[in-house]
Structure formats: C-alpha cells, structure tokens
Tab-separated table of C-alpha atoms (C1' of nucleotides) in Angstrom:
chain	number	residue	atom	x	y	z
A	1	MET	CA	0.013	0.037	-0.091
A	2	LYS	CA	1.155	3.508	-0.906
A	3	ARG	CA	-1.731	5.158	0.876
A	4	PRO	CA	-0.360	5.637	4.316
A	5	ALA	CA	2.783	7.239	2.930
A	6	GLN	CA	0.927	9.547	0.595
A	7	SER	CA	-1.685	10.501	3.356
A	8	ARG	CA	0.994	11.341	5.811
A	9	LYS	CA	2.777	13.728	3.465
A	10	GLU	CA	-0.571	15.019	2.310
A	11	ALA	CA	-1.520	15.697	6.041
A	12	THR	CA	1.727	17.605	6.576
A	13	HIS	CA	1.135	19.574	3.287
A	14	GLU	CA	-2.280	20.492	4.438
A	15	ARG	CA	-1.057	21.644	7.581
A	16	ILE	CA	1.528	24.018	6.198
A	17	VAL	CA	-1.002	25.340	3.832
A	18	ASP	CA	-3.394	25.800	6.872
A	19	VAL	CA	-0.963	27.552	9.068
A	20	ALA	CA	0.267	29.757	6.255
A	21	SER	CA	-3.324	30.895	5.194
A	22	ARG	CA	-3.461	32.340	8.852
A	23	ALA	CA	0.045	33.671	9.112
A	24	ILE	CA	-0.140	35.421	5.817
A	25	ARG	CA	-3.420	37.121	6.369
A	26	ARG	CA	-1.904	38.404	9.750
A	27	SER	CA	1.552	39.406	8.416
A	28	GLY	CA	0.965	39.974	4.449
A	29	TYR	CA	2.491	38.106	1.559
A	30	GLN	CA	5.977	39.485	2.153
A	31	GLY	CA	5.522	39.701	5.981
A	32	ILE	CA	6.659	36.036	6.958
A	33	GLY	CA	9.265	33.755	5.766
A	34	VAL	CA	9.540	30.162	4.799
A	35	ALA	CA	11.450	29.283	8.107
A	36	ASP	CA	8.900	30.888	10.354
A	37	LEU	CA	5.899	29.340	8.496
A	38	MET	CA	7.540	25.782	8.952
A	39	LYS	CA	8.096	26.419	12.445
A	40	GLU	CA	4.656	27.412	13.142
A	41	ALA	CA	3.727	24.123	11.538
A	42	GLY	CA	6.003	22.285	13.911
A	43	LEU	CA	8.650	21.508	11.210
A	44	THR	CA	12.028	22.741	10.178
A	45	HIS	CA	12.608	24.979	7.174
A	46	GLY	CA	14.630	22.613	4.880
A	47	GLY	CA	11.703	20.270	4.175
A	48	PHE	CA	9.674	22.942	2.619
A	49	TYR	CA	10.691	22.275	-0.919
A	50	ALA	CA	9.550	18.713	-0.616
A	51	HIS	CA	5.957	19.986	-0.441
A	52	PHE	CA	6.017	23.074	-2.758
A	53	GLU	CA	7.856	24.043	-5.950
A	54	SER	CA	8.463	27.473	-4.519
A	55	ARG	CA	7.121	29.965	-2.186
A	56	ASP	CA	4.890	31.258	-4.642
A	57	ALA	CA	3.339	27.969	-5.182
A	58	LEU	CA	2.553	27.952	-1.650
A	59	LEU	CA	1.144	31.483	-1.905
A	60	ALA	CA	-1.239	30.389	-4.664
A	61	GLU	CA	-2.519	27.536	-2.493
A	62	VAL	CA	-2.986	29.834	0.353
A	63	ALA	CA	-5.086	32.280	-1.749
A	64	ASP	CA	-7.165	29.506	-3.148
A	65	ARG	CA	-7.695	27.799	0.371
A	66	ALA	CA	-8.316	30.915	2.341
A	67	GLY	CA	-10.649	32.117	-0.389
A	68	ALA	CA	-12.573	28.906	-0.500
A	69	GLU	CA	-12.935	28.927	3.365
A	70	SER	CA	-14.142	32.373	3.579
A	71	VAL	CA	-16.748	31.899	0.852
A	72	ALA	CA	-17.904	28.565	2.391
A	73	THR	CA	-18.294	30.330	5.793
A	74	LEU	CA	-20.345	33.091	4.284
A	75	GLU	CA	-22.496	30.427	2.480
A	76	ARG	CA	-23.257	28.662	5.548
A	77	ILE	CA	-24.203	31.902	7.332
A	78	ALA	CA	-26.673	32.912	4.530
A	79	ALA	CA	-27.964	29.355	4.233
A	80	GLY	CA	-28.637	29.267	7.920
A	81	ALA	CA	-30.908	32.537	8.047
A	82	PRO	CA	-34.596	32.635	7.534
A	83	ARG	CA	-36.007	32.550	3.971
A	84	GLY	CA	-35.085	35.901	2.163
A	85	ARG	CA	-32.873	37.120	4.899
A	86	GLY	CA	-29.619	35.571	3.686
A	87	LEU	CA	-28.126	38.789	2.607
A	88	GLU	CA	-28.784	40.533	5.732
A	89	ALA	CA	-27.306	37.726	7.851
A	90	LEU	CA	-24.109	37.776	5.451
A	91	LEU	CA	-23.696	41.323	5.831
A	92	ARG	CA	-24.194	41.367	9.468
A	93	ALA	CA	-21.371	38.949	9.992
A	94	TYR	CA	-19.091	40.274	7.286
A	95	LEU	CA	-19.418	44.022	8.710
A	96	SER	CA	-19.233	42.674	12.432
A	97	LYS	CA	-16.562	43.791	14.958
A	98	PRO	CA	-15.490	40.249	15.482
A	99	HIS	CA	-14.819	40.095	11.966
A	100	GLU	CA	-13.004	43.257	12.016
A	101	LYS	CA	-10.559	41.965	14.602
A	102	ALA	CA	-10.198	38.537	12.998
A	103	VAL	CA	-7.836	39.384	10.501
A	104	GLU	CA	-6.225	36.044	10.293
A	105	THR	CA	-9.421	34.090	9.850
A	106	GLY	CA	-11.377	36.444	8.125
A	107	CYS	CA	-11.863	37.543	4.395
A	108	PRO	CA	-8.440	37.202	2.596
A	109	VAL	CA	-9.486	39.947	0.190
A	110	ALA	CA	-9.856	42.321	2.978
A	111	ALA	CA	-6.506	41.216	4.573
A	112	LEU	CA	-4.479	41.187	1.457
A	113	GLY	CA	-6.484	43.097	-1.341
A	114	SER	CA	-4.195	45.878	-2.023
A	115	GLU	CA	-1.085	43.354	-2.211
A	116	MET	CA	-2.869	41.287	-4.871
A	117	PRO	CA	-1.617	43.378	-7.910
A	118	ARG	CA	1.782	42.665	-7.033
A	119	GLN	CA	1.367	38.867	-6.675
A	120	ALA	CA	2.529	36.072	-9.099
A	121	PRO	CA	-0.104	35.196	-11.929
A	122	GLU	CA	-0.976	32.007	-10.204
A	123	VAL	CA	-1.841	33.862	-6.919
A	124	ARG	CA	-4.029	36.295	-8.762
A	125	ARG	CA	-5.729	33.604	-10.726
A	126	ALA	CA	-6.729	31.851	-7.606
A	127	ALA	CA	-7.965	34.796	-5.782
A	128	THR	CA	-9.801	36.083	-8.905
A	129	ARG	CA	-11.776	32.607	-8.901
A	130	ARG	CA	-12.766	33.194	-5.350
A	131	ILE	CA	-13.691	36.757	-5.757
A	132	LYS	CA	-16.214	35.617	-8.592
A	133	GLU	CA	-17.579	33.129	-6.147
A	134	LEU	CA	-18.081	35.690	-3.569
A	135	ILE	CA	-19.901	38.093	-5.913
A	136	ASP	CA	-22.053	35.138	-7.005
A	137	LEU	CA	-22.867	34.247	-3.447
A	138	VAL	CA	-23.914	37.861	-2.815
A	139	GLY	CA	-25.982	37.947	-6.140
A	140	ARG	CA	-27.761	34.731	-5.226
A	141	GLN	CA	-29.206	36.317	-2.056
A	142	SER	CA	-31.359	38.657	-3.998
A	143	PRO	CA	-34.676	37.558	-5.335
A	144	ASP	CA	-34.017	39.070	-8.897
A	145	TRP	CA	-30.606	37.315	-9.163
A	146	GLY	CA	-30.237	36.825	-13.141
A	147	GLU	CA	-32.380	39.826	-13.875
A	148	PRO	CA	-30.824	42.758	-15.582
A	149	GLY	CA	-29.018	44.989	-12.897
A	150	ALA	CA	-28.721	42.493	-10.351
A	151	HIS	CA	-25.215	41.369	-11.200
A	152	GLU	CA	-24.272	45.094	-10.933
A	153	ARG	CA	-25.792	45.499	-7.725
A	154	ALA	CA	-23.956	42.392	-6.307
A	155	LEU	CA	-20.523	44.054	-7.426
A	156	VAL	CA	-21.441	47.289	-5.562
A	157	THR	CA	-22.445	45.360	-2.437
A	158	VAL	CA	-19.204	43.392	-2.537
A	159	ALA	CA	-17.245	46.566	-3.154
A	160	THR	CA	-18.864	48.425	-0.239
A	161	MET	CA	-18.375	45.425	2.112
A	162	LEU	CA	-14.817	45.017	1.416
A	163	GLY	CA	-13.980	48.744	1.314
A	164	ALA	CA	-15.848	49.311	4.717
A	165	LEU	CA	-14.008	46.453	6.285
A	166	VAL	CA	-10.601	47.534	4.914
A	167	LEU	CA	-11.084	51.116	6.251
A	168	SER	CA	-12.334	50.100	9.412
A	169	ARG	CA	-9.098	48.111	9.938
A	170	ALA	CA	-6.909	50.555	8.637
A	171	VAL	CA	-7.685	53.640	10.655
A	172	ASP	CA	-6.539	53.873	14.292
A	173	ASP	CA	-9.704	55.470	15.544
A	174	PRO	CA	-12.126	52.854	16.952
A	175	ARG	CA	-15.171	55.158	16.766
A	176	LEU	CA	-14.586	55.822	13.091
A	177	SER	CA	-14.107	52.021	12.696
A	178	ASP	CA	-17.523	51.467	14.131
A	179	SER	CA	-19.117	54.232	12.001
A	180	LEU	CA	-17.787	52.838	8.791
A	181	ARG	CA	-18.938	49.255	9.683
A	182	GLU	CA	-22.479	50.406	10.798
A	183	ALA	CA	-22.988	52.969	8.035
A	184	ALA	CA	-22.054	50.329	5.312
A	185	LEU	CA	-24.428	47.636	7.053
A	186	LYS	CA	-27.307	50.239	7.222
A	187	SER	CA	-26.860	51.157	3.640
A	188	LEU	CA	-26.707	47.638	2.220
A	189	SER	CA	-29.431	46.179	4.294
A	190	PRO	CA	-32.316	45.121	2.159
A	191	ALA	CA	-34.823	47.720	3.543
A	192	ARG	CA	-33.612	50.022	0.776
A	193	GLY	CA	-30.541	49.694	-1.282
B	1	MET	CA	23.170	82.816	6.364
B	2	LYS	CA	22.439	79.137	7.427
B	3	ARG	CA	19.485	79.192	4.843
B	4	PRO	CA	21.219	77.714	1.747
B	5	ALA	CA	22.515	74.699	3.805
B	6	GLN	CA	19.219	73.974	5.410
B	7	SER	CA	17.271	74.417	2.081
B	8	ARG	CA	19.690	71.977	0.322
B	9	LYS	CA	19.150	69.167	2.905
B	10	GLU	CA	15.561	69.955	3.032
B	11	ALA	CA	15.204	69.606	-0.818
B	12	THR	CA	16.956	66.229	-0.737
B	13	HIS	CA	14.652	65.169	2.032
B	14	GLU	CA	11.678	66.156	0.037
B	15	ARG	CA	13.024	64.263	-2.954
B	16	ILE	CA	13.303	61.115	-0.875
B	17	VAL	CA	10.055	61.275	0.507
B	18	ASP	CA	8.673	62.240	-3.047
B	19	VAL	CA	10.297	59.122	-4.545
B	20	ALA	CA	9.556	56.907	-1.778
B	21	SER	CA	5.768	57.808	-2.020
B	22	ARG	CA	5.714	56.505	-5.450
B	23	ALA	CA	7.907	53.473	-4.878
B	24	ILE	CA	5.965	52.263	-1.877
B	25	ARG	CA	2.631	52.552	-3.468
B	26	ARG	CA	4.140	50.594	-6.233
B	27	SER	CA	5.846	47.856	-4.109
B	28	GLY	CA	4.094	47.909	-0.863
B	29	TYR	CA	5.232	49.066	2.454
B	30	GLN	CA	7.653	46.015	2.827
B	31	GLY	CA	8.360	45.672	-0.843
B	32	ILE	CA	11.319	48.045	-1.231
B	33	GLY	CA	14.348	48.455	0.762
B	34	VAL	CA	16.160	51.704	1.992
B	35	ALA	CA	19.045	51.099	-0.491
B	36	ASP	CA	16.644	51.024	-3.585
B	37	LEU	CA	14.843	54.034	-2.422
B	38	MET	CA	17.987	56.025	-2.052
B	39	LYS	CA	19.173	54.977	-5.381
B	40	GLU	CA	15.991	56.012	-6.984
B	41	ALA	CA	16.597	59.389	-5.408
B	42	GLY	CA	19.961	59.406	-6.946
B	43	LEU	CA	21.907	58.798	-3.702
B	44	THR	CA	23.475	55.879	-1.724
B	45	HIS	CA	22.149	54.036	1.101
B	46	GLY	CA	24.372	55.276	3.829
B	47	GLY	CA	23.055	58.982	4.072
B	48	PHE	CA	19.606	57.790	4.671
B	49	TYR	CA	19.777	58.160	8.438
B	50	ALA	CA	20.962	61.779	8.099
B	51	HIS	CA	17.364	62.522	6.880
B	52	PHE	CA	15.185	60.067	8.854
B	53	GLU	CA	15.331	58.598	12.403
B	54	SER	CA	14.355	55.222	11.157
B	55	ARG	CA	12.636	53.536	8.108
B	56	ASP	CA	9.288	53.838	9.940
B	57	ALA	CA	9.865	57.530	10.091
B	58	LEU	CA	9.971	57.839	6.484
B	59	LEU	CA	7.030	55.578	6.031
B	60	ALA	CA	4.901	58.014	8.192
B	61	GLU	CA	6.019	60.969	6.156
B	62	VAL	CA	5.366	58.985	3.045
B	63	ALA	CA	1.664	58.207	4.343
B	64	ASP	CA	1.209	61.637	5.259
B	65	ARG	CA	2.584	63.171	1.847
B	66	ALA	CA	0.786	60.756	-0.260
B	67	GLY	CA	-2.596	61.142	1.408
B	68	ALA	CA	-2.198	64.879	1.241
B	69	GLU	CA	-1.584	65.009	-2.509
B	70	SER	CA	-4.317	62.558	-3.214
B	71	VAL	CA	-6.853	64.520	-1.300
B	72	ALA	CA	-5.642	67.865	-2.861
B	73	THR	CA	-5.931	66.329	-6.228
B	74	LEU	CA	-9.467	65.220	-5.612
B	75	GLU	CA	-10.253	68.559	-4.159
B	76	ARG	CA	-9.067	70.311	-7.293
B	77	ILE	CA	-11.062	68.024	-9.554
B	78	ALA	CA	-14.319	68.725	-7.465
B	79	ALA	CA	-13.674	72.412	-7.339
B	80	GLY	CA	-13.184	72.423	-11.012
B	81	ALA	CA	-16.549	70.924	-11.859
B	82	PRO	CA	-19.765	72.782	-12.625
B	83	ARG	CA	-21.530	74.020	-9.527
B	84	GLY	CA	-23.244	70.783	-7.919
B	85	ARG	CA	-21.502	68.203	-9.900
B	86	GLY	CA	-18.266	67.971	-7.807
B	87	LEU	CA	-19.179	64.624	-6.491
B	88	GLU	CA	-19.735	63.378	-9.960
B	89	ALA	CA	-16.552	64.574	-11.260
B	90	LEU	CA	-14.575	63.440	-8.094
B	91	LEU	CA	-16.117	59.847	-8.684
B	92	ARG	CA	-15.463	59.664	-12.420
B	93	ALA	CA	-11.899	60.406	-11.793
B	94	TYR	CA	-11.390	57.917	-8.809
B	95	LEU	CA	-13.154	55.248	-10.616
B	96	SER	CA	-11.530	55.692	-14.020
B	97	LYS	CA	-9.460	53.264	-15.849
B	98	PRO	CA	-6.352	55.670	-15.698
B	99	HIS	CA	-6.517	55.817	-11.927
B	100	GLU	CA	-6.928	51.921	-11.881
B	101	LYS	CA	-3.742	51.800	-13.761
B	102	ALA	CA	-1.726	54.497	-11.913
B	103	VAL	CA	-1.133	52.616	-8.695
B	104	GLU	CA	1.984	54.567	-7.717
B	105	THR	CA	0.562	58.042	-8.114
B	106	GLY	CA	-3.166	57.202	-7.190
B	107	CYS	CA	-4.972	56.982	-3.932
B	108	PRO	CA	-2.673	55.528	-1.314
B	109	VAL	CA	-5.370	53.879	0.593
B	110	ALA	CA	-6.364	51.756	-2.452
B	111	ALA	CA	-2.515	50.907	-2.926
B	112	LEU	CA	-1.650	50.252	0.699
B	113	GLY	CA	-4.915	49.806	2.509
B	114	SER	CA	-4.800	46.288	3.541
B	115	GLU	CA	-1.284	46.696	4.820
B	116	MET	CA	-2.276	49.617	7.238
B	117	PRO	CA	-3.234	47.454	10.082
B	118	ARG	CA	0.356	46.281	10.332
B	119	GLN	CA	2.126	49.619	10.277
B	120	ALA	CA	3.793	51.572	12.933
B	121	PRO	CA	1.421	53.780	15.052
B	122	GLU	CA	2.975	56.906	13.607
B	123	VAL	CA	2.141	55.600	10.082
B	124	ARG	CA	-1.502	54.546	10.727
B	125	ARG	CA	-2.033	58.211	12.554
B	126	ALA	CA	-1.021	59.936	9.405
B	127	ALA	CA	-3.087	57.934	7.259
B	128	THR	CA	-6.086	58.186	9.531
B	129	ARG	CA	-6.068	61.850	9.408
B	130	ARG	CA	-5.815	61.853	5.605
B	131	ILE	CA	-8.712	59.251	5.460
B	132	LYS	CA	-10.882	61.633	7.550
B	133	GLU	CA	-9.987	64.556	5.120
B	134	LEU	CA	-11.203	62.468	2.254
B	135	ILE	CA	-14.573	61.560	3.992
B	136	ASP	CA	-15.008	65.005	4.743
B	137	LEU	CA	-14.108	66.110	1.052
B	138	VAL	CA	-16.727	63.691	-0.331
B	139	GLY	CA	-19.172	64.776	2.324
B	140	ARG	CA	-18.802	68.501	1.394
B	141	GLN	CA	-19.850	67.686	-2.372
B	142	SER	CA	-23.445	66.919	-1.142
B	143	PRO	CA	-25.913	69.909	-0.577
B	144	ASP	CA	-27.054	68.298	2.678
B	145	TRP	CA	-23.601	68.235	4.215
B	146	GLY	CA	-24.080	68.763	8.115
B	147	GLU	CA	-27.794	67.435	8.091
B	148	PRO	CA	-28.114	63.977	9.854
B	149	GLY	CA	-27.336	61.071	7.663
B	150	ALA	CA	-25.013	62.980	5.418
B	151	HIS	CA	-21.870	61.856	7.151
B	152	GLU	CA	-22.961	58.271	7.134
B	153	ARG	CA	-23.567	58.534	3.354
B	154	ALA	CA	-20.016	59.988	2.794
B	155	LEU	CA	-18.643	57.124	4.712
B	156	VAL	CA	-20.332	54.525	2.607
B	157	THR	CA	-19.460	56.490	-0.548
B	158	VAL	CA	-15.872	56.441	0.321
B	159	ALA	CA	-16.108	52.658	1.224
B	160	THR	CA	-17.520	51.792	-2.057
B	161	MET	CA	-15.067	53.907	-4.130
B	162	LEU	CA	-12.186	52.339	-2.249
B	163	GLY	CA	-13.630	48.689	-2.466
B	164	ALA	CA	-14.335	48.966	-6.157
B	165	LEU	CA	-10.816	50.215	-6.976
B	166	VAL	CA	-8.994	47.744	-4.817
B	167	LEU	CA	-11.042	44.786	-6.247
B	168	SER	CA	-10.832	46.203	-9.880
B	169	ARG	CA	-6.933	46.063	-9.368
B	170	ALA	CA	-6.936	42.775	-7.416
B	171	VAL	CA	-8.560	40.777	-10.094
B	172	ASP	CA	-6.736	39.458	-13.325
B	173	ASP	CA	-9.848	39.746	-15.431
B	174	PRO	CA	-10.010	43.203	-17.153
B	175	ARG	CA	-13.725	42.734	-18.061
B	176	LEU	CA	-14.496	42.369	-14.340
B	177	SER	CA	-12.196	45.196	-13.402
B	178	ASP	CA	-14.062	47.492	-15.705
B	179	SER	CA	-17.477	46.218	-14.493
B	180	LEU	CA	-16.569	46.994	-11.062
B	181	ARG	CA	-15.691	50.513	-11.586
B	182	GLU	CA	-18.401	51.177	-13.828
B	183	ALA	CA	-20.993	49.562	-11.491
B	184	ALA	CA	-19.792	51.566	-8.581
B	185	LEU	CA	-19.692	54.676	-10.630
B	186	LYS	CA	-23.358	54.285	-11.685
B	187	SER	CA	-24.414	53.333	-8.267
B	188	LEU	CA	-22.793	56.244	-6.623
B	189	SER	CA	-23.649	58.948	-9.095
B	190	PRO	CA	-26.080	61.580	-7.851
B	191	ALA	CA	-29.136	60.397	-10.139
B	192	ARG	CA	-30.130	58.149	-7.322
B	193	GLY	CA	-28.103	57.105	-4.265
C	1	DA	C1'	14.373	-8.591	13.573
C	2	DA	C1'	16.269	-6.447	9.711
C	3	DC	C1'	15.873	-3.343	6.211
C	4	DC	C1'	14.156	-0.289	2.783
C	5	DG	C1'	12.444	4.301	1.009
C	6	DG	C1'	9.612	7.983	2.090
C	7	DA	C1'	9.428	12.079	5.241
C	8	DT	C1'	11.844	15.287	7.864
C	9	DA	C1'	16.093	17.664	9.642
C	10	DT	C1'	20.735	19.715	9.284
C	11	DG	C1'	23.637	22.815	7.509
C	12	DA	C1'	25.352	25.776	3.961
C	13	DT	C1'	24.990	29.011	0.111
C	14	DG	C1'	24.650	33.681	-1.719
C	15	DC	C1'	21.862	37.620	-1.315
C	16	DT	C1'	19.395	41.479	0.751
C	17	DC	C1'	17.893	43.856	4.713
C	18	DG	C1'	18.088	47.963	8.206
C	19	DT	C1'	21.466	50.367	10.699
C	20	DC	C1'	25.670	52.953	11.841
C	21	DA	C1'	30.648	54.466	12.171
C	22	DT	C1'	33.679	56.653	9.400
C	23	DA	C1'	35.629	58.769	5.271
C	24	DT	C1'	35.114	61.902	1.373
C	25	DT	C1'	33.202	65.168	-1.244
C	26	DT	C1'	30.958	69.706	-1.949
C	27	DG	C1'	29.267	74.205	-1.409
C	28	DT	C1'	29.949	78.560	0.900
C	29	DG	C1'	31.857	82.719	3.628
C	30	DA	C1'	36.299	84.831	4.531
D	1	DT	C1'	41.927	80.755	-2.896
D	2	DC	C1'	41.504	78.425	1.276
D	3	DA	C1'	39.602	76.242	4.751
D	4	DC	C1'	35.423	74.952	7.394
D	5	DA	C1'	31.161	72.709	8.011
D	6	DA	C1'	27.482	70.527	6.138
D	7	DA	C1'	26.017	66.844	2.907
D	8	DT	C1'	26.857	62.660	0.987
D	9	DA	C1'	29.382	58.175	0.108
D	10	DT	C1'	31.913	53.897	1.662
D	11	DG	C1'	32.091	49.983	3.738
D	12	DA	C1'	30.862	46.906	7.310
D	13	DC	C1'	27.789	44.783	10.943
D	14	DG	C1'	24.567	40.864	12.364
D	15	DA	C1'	20.339	38.990	11.043
D	16	DG	C1'	17.062	37.058	7.894
D	17	DC	C1'	15.852	35.571	3.476
D	18	DA	C1'	14.743	31.651	-0.446
D	19	DT	C1'	16.655	27.695	-2.046
D	20	DC	C1'	18.964	23.207	-2.106
D	21	DA	C1'	22.150	19.054	-1.165
D	22	DT	C1'	22.994	15.979	1.892
D	23	DA	C1'	22.223	13.409	6.251
D	24	DT	C1'	19.179	11.176	9.488
D	25	DC	C1'	15.110	9.425	11.236
D	26	DC	C1'	10.958	6.167	11.372
D	27	DG	C1'	7.030	3.372	9.853
D	28	DG	C1'	5.794	-0.426	7.126
D	29	DT	C1'	6.801	-4.798	4.628
D	30	DT	C1'	9.487	-9.140	4.554
DNA sequence: AACCGGATATGATGCTCGTCATATTTGTGA
DNA sequence: TCACAAATATGACGAGCATCATATCCGGTT
C-alpha cells in the first residue's frame, strides 16, 4: 500500500497550507518567511521544498484555500438565515466587529487585497476565482438574481463590504471603525438599497 | 546665512519622500528597501539616517505626503466641476481606468489599505488623518452636508469607491475590473444613491 | 528482527535587509 | 584661494531571506 505514505505527506502539506493561510493574512504576503512558516507548522525550514515547488506555489495554494474557506463560511451563514434574509445575515457577519478583529481567519481579500496586484499570476488567478464566487454568492441572495442590474448590484455590494472592512481596519480611531461598518451595514441592508 | 545649507538638505529630504511615496505605492510598505529607495533618489544608502530617524519615520512621512496629495488632487477636480457636480467629477476620476492603472501616483489607501493595520502607530496616525479629510471632502460635495445622515452617506461612498478600486486592481480579469468600476460609478452617481 | 524508502532535519549557499561609524566630497563665507 | 562645516558616500555589521544538497530518522513490509 502506498496510501499511508501519501496520506502522511498530504497531511503535513495541508497543515503547512493551513498555518500559512492564517500567518499570511496576519503578516502579509511578504511579511513572513518560509522558516517561520515551517516552525509554526512544527517543522524545520529545509523540508519545505519537498512540499512546494517554490514560495509562490504555496502562496497560490494559500489564496485558493483562504478564499474557499471564506466563501464557504459566508455561504453557511446565508443558508442558515430565515428565507429571504440571507443577505442581511451575511452582511451582519461580514461587517461585524469580530470580523474586523479576526484578520487572520477572516476575508482574505480584506486582509490582502491591496497586495494582490503585486502577486504572481498563479496567486492572482486563484484569488480572482474566489472573488467571483463571492460576488455570485452575494448576488444569489437577491430575489431578482439573473435579471438585468442584479449582477451590477452584487458588484457594488461586495465593493462596499470590502471597502468598509478595509477602512475600518486601517484607521486607528475605533469610533470611526464602528461608524464605517455600521454605515455600510445600514446602507446595504435590504430595507432600501 | 544658514538658509542655503538647510534648504539643500531639505530639498534632498523632500526628494526622498517624493520618490518613496511613489515606490512604496508601487511595491508595498515592505516591498522596497532603504538602499533601492535612495538609489531611485540618486543617492547612496548610507546617508539615509541623516534624513530620517528610522525607516518607519520615512513611512509615516510617506503616508502623510501621499494622502495629502491625493486629497488635494480630488479637491481640485471637485472644485473645477460645474456647481453641484463636484461629487460626480470626483467619482468619475477616482473610478476611472487611468486611476486603476496609476497605482504609484493614485490613492494611497487603495494601494496600501490592507497593509495599514500592520504599520507603526505613527504611520497609521498619518493615514487616518488623511482618510478623515477624504471623507470630509466627499461629504462636502453633497448639498445636505451637516444634516443627519449625510456623514454616514459619505462614509459609505468612500467605502464603495475604495472597495471597487481595490477589487478592480486585485482581479486578473480586465472585464471584471471594468464592471466593478462602472457599477460603482453608476451606483454612486447623484441621479439616485 | 532487519531493512528499505519516503519524510523530515541539518547545515550551508549567496543575497538582501536596516542600521551605523567613518571617510570623502561639496558648497559657501572669509 | 583657502578652509571649514554640512552633505553625501563608503564600507561593514549581524540578521534574515529563499533555496538546495545531504544526512538522519522512522513506519511498514518481508
């Protein structure tokens, strides 16, 4: 049997990606090195290249993994809400103070968005795919999904969510952070677009 | 006279900050080193600490300078528009394709926003001040500025502008980039909020 | 119980980083 | 024209970086 060997290596591989997906949201794409990443995974730096072709290859996996997890979390939140209130629940979670604080487990676009244009093509490709999934998820929460204008509205909703979260984390004035999140939440909530 | 000496050093100081404010928007806060920065300014790396106490001190000056210039540019654009159409002109510029492409001379919050939470307190302080000026500038373009709700609307407008620009730069699909900018522009334009 | 091969560790390479002490150049007033 | 002081350059420090060649370990098969 080859399985046990493969699954052991696979498990370590997963663990590295998992640890990295948090560490990189916390410290930025360039903010943590291979050695520290491996140490956080309980390994030493040398074995890294048995798992990844390069550092960029890891970053691409991280972008994909973090994006997928973020979309899945929001999907679960929307699906768990009463009928017709999926968007409201999603927004309430995305624009919450806990999400503002939880950079390393939260939306990777908010944590890394302005670093994306500088990343390797493989990283941007993975991130773009997940961003499209997010736009789709938001769009599907509206009853008129598919009708003209609904896609545009989803784009704007995602832009506002993201912008408010990025700003609320950027500024060093907690009062302003709260105002930004709350204003965006109120403005986007389905009472009136 | 001490003036000529002082003004020579001051001029070099300014040149370093100026070069850095572009280079850092292009490469990120951690994406360029002191030596390369000095080389771009036509100097060698050693003299850096005659001008700045530390690298972070430069970053704080950069955040302040870039933010001030960006606000001033938008202010000029709004002031140059026909009466009552300042916001429209401002948005059209901010959400234009040229601005999407011009990372290193454009809005520093869009270029560096998600890196802000990790910066030194002095950097965040400078950035926050400029962000507040931007919110104020946007708010002042509305006739009901000062009335209840106007400030909240300005917050949401800035969040949407920023989010749309960050996203349009992040994704590697030019079609999606265009859609994001155009959808945000349409949604924010004063025909209907 | 001994061994084999996949998984991880050790250690080293050449490079770049921020910082600083010291030398050299440069512009300016006498 | 000379000399002084301010401005900039040289060169070095220790640390950290990505990457890789080699050595060691350990689980599973015979």
